[in-house]
Tab-separated table of C-alpha atoms in Angstrom:
chain	number	residue	atom	x	y	z
K	28	THR	CA	4.144	-0.053	-28.833
K	29	LEU	CA	0.921	-1.679	-28.040
K	30	THR	CA	-2.449	0.707	-28.089
K	31	VAL	CA	-5.635	-0.920	-26.777
K	32	GLY	CA	-8.873	1.155	-27.610
K	33	THR	CA	-11.814	2.002	-25.205
K	34	GLY	CA	-13.636	-0.590	-23.712
K	35	LEU	CA	-12.392	-3.924	-21.477
K	36	THR	CA	-9.351	-5.553	-22.158
K	37	THR	CA	-8.214	-8.842	-20.569
K	38	LEU	CA	-5.133	-10.534	-20.194
K	39	GLY	CA	-4.897	-14.352	-19.014
K	40	GLY	CA	-1.447	-14.500	-18.540
K	41	ALA	CA	1.516	-12.789	-16.782
K	42	LEU	CA	2.284	-9.334	-17.630
K	43	ASP	CA	5.767	-7.852	-17.245
K	44	VAL	CA	6.514	-3.829	-17.798
K	45	ALA	CA	10.249	-3.121	-18.055
K	46	GLY	CA	9.868	0.860	-18.068
K	47	ILE	CA	7.293	2.933	-16.475
K	48	ALA	CA	3.630	2.001	-16.111
K	49	THR	CA	1.262	4.930	-15.678
K	50	PHE	CA	-2.554	4.558	-14.699
K	51	THR	CA	-4.619	7.398	-15.026
K	52	ASN	CA	-7.481	5.690	-13.142
K	53	ASN	CA	-7.782	3.167	-10.703
K	54	VAL	CA	-5.910	-0.072	-10.007
K	55	ASN	CA	-7.950	-2.902	-9.119
K	56	GLN	CA	-6.539	-6.400	-7.609
K	57	THR	CA	-8.956	-9.083	-6.896
K	58	GLY	CA	-8.330	-12.885	-5.305
K	59	THR	CA	-6.248	-13.706	-2.685
K	60	GLY	CA	-3.131	-12.959	-4.503
K	61	THR	CA	0.020	-10.566	-2.978
K	62	PHE	CA	0.427	-7.354	-4.380
K	63	SER	CA	4.109	-6.328	-3.826
K	64	THR	CA	6.703	-4.009	-4.929
K	65	GLY	CA	10.349	-3.813	-5.307
K	66	THR	CA	12.791	-2.264	-3.097
K	67	GLY	CA	11.970	1.106	-4.085
K	68	ASN	CA	9.878	3.682	-2.171
K	69	VAL	CA	6.323	3.400	-2.158
K	70	PHE	CA	4.347	6.716	-2.137
K	71	LEU	CA	0.379	6.622	-0.890
K	72	ASN	CA	-0.694	10.070	-2.165
K	73	GLY	CA	-4.423	9.807	-1.436
K	74	ALA	CA	-6.348	8.703	1.746
K	75	THR	CA	-5.000	4.886	2.750
K	76	SER	CA	-7.074	2.349	4.566
K	77	VAL	CA	-6.673	-0.987	6.226
K	78	THR	CA	-10.193	-2.109	6.048
K	79	GLY	CA	-11.845	-5.035	8.088
K	80	THR	CA	-10.012	-7.156	10.455
K	81	ASN	CA	-6.692	-6.786	8.281
K	82	THR	CA	-3.504	-5.859	9.885
K	83	PHE	CA	-0.988	-3.388	8.884
K	84	THR	CA	2.187	-4.308	9.939
K	85	VAL	CA	5.531	-2.237	10.053
K	86	GLY	CA	9.226	-3.877	9.690
K	87	THR	CA	11.980	-3.032	12.257
K	88	GLY	CA	13.055	-0.091	10.432
K	89	LEU	CA	12.317	3.455	11.705
K	90	SER	CA	8.478	4.653	11.338
K	91	THR	CA	7.704	8.294	11.214
K	92	LEU	CA	4.324	9.699	11.696
K	93	ASN	CA	4.445	13.490	10.365
K	94	GLY	CA	1.039	14.603	12.122
K	95	ASP	CA	-1.562	13.757	14.744
K	96	LEU	CA	-2.104	10.099	15.601
K	97	ILE	CA	-5.609	8.836	16.606
K	98	VAL	CA	-5.912	5.618	18.184
K	99	ASN	CA	-9.521	4.176	18.768
K	100	GLY	CA	-9.059	1.272	20.693
K	101	GLN	CA	-6.726	-0.686	23.027
K	102	SER	CA	-2.868	0.115	22.205
K	103	LEU	CA	-0.004	-1.937	23.302
K	104	PHE	CA	3.431	-0.191	23.244
K	105	ASN	CA	6.610	-2.608	23.862
K	106	ASN	CA	10.173	-1.386	24.535
K	107	ARG	CA	11.018	1.943	25.876
K	108	THR	CA	8.290	3.790	25.446
K	109	THR	CA	8.089	7.527	26.372
K	110	VAL	CA	4.558	9.309	26.063
């Protein structure tokens, strides 16, 4: 068990967590590194944004949107599109 009090805690190397990691506040990533997950599900329970000129890419699996879709700007649909 590792207990850290209040205030800034800095880790200079890698951190491996073998069990469940629970965060009760924000998680921030800085720099150009990649944030990745394993093969399990990822739930984004709050509002989610892709900012600036960044791209959100979905692979070849099924994509389900449950709700209204608002598109601001040009849209390109390829392959058997039904509207």
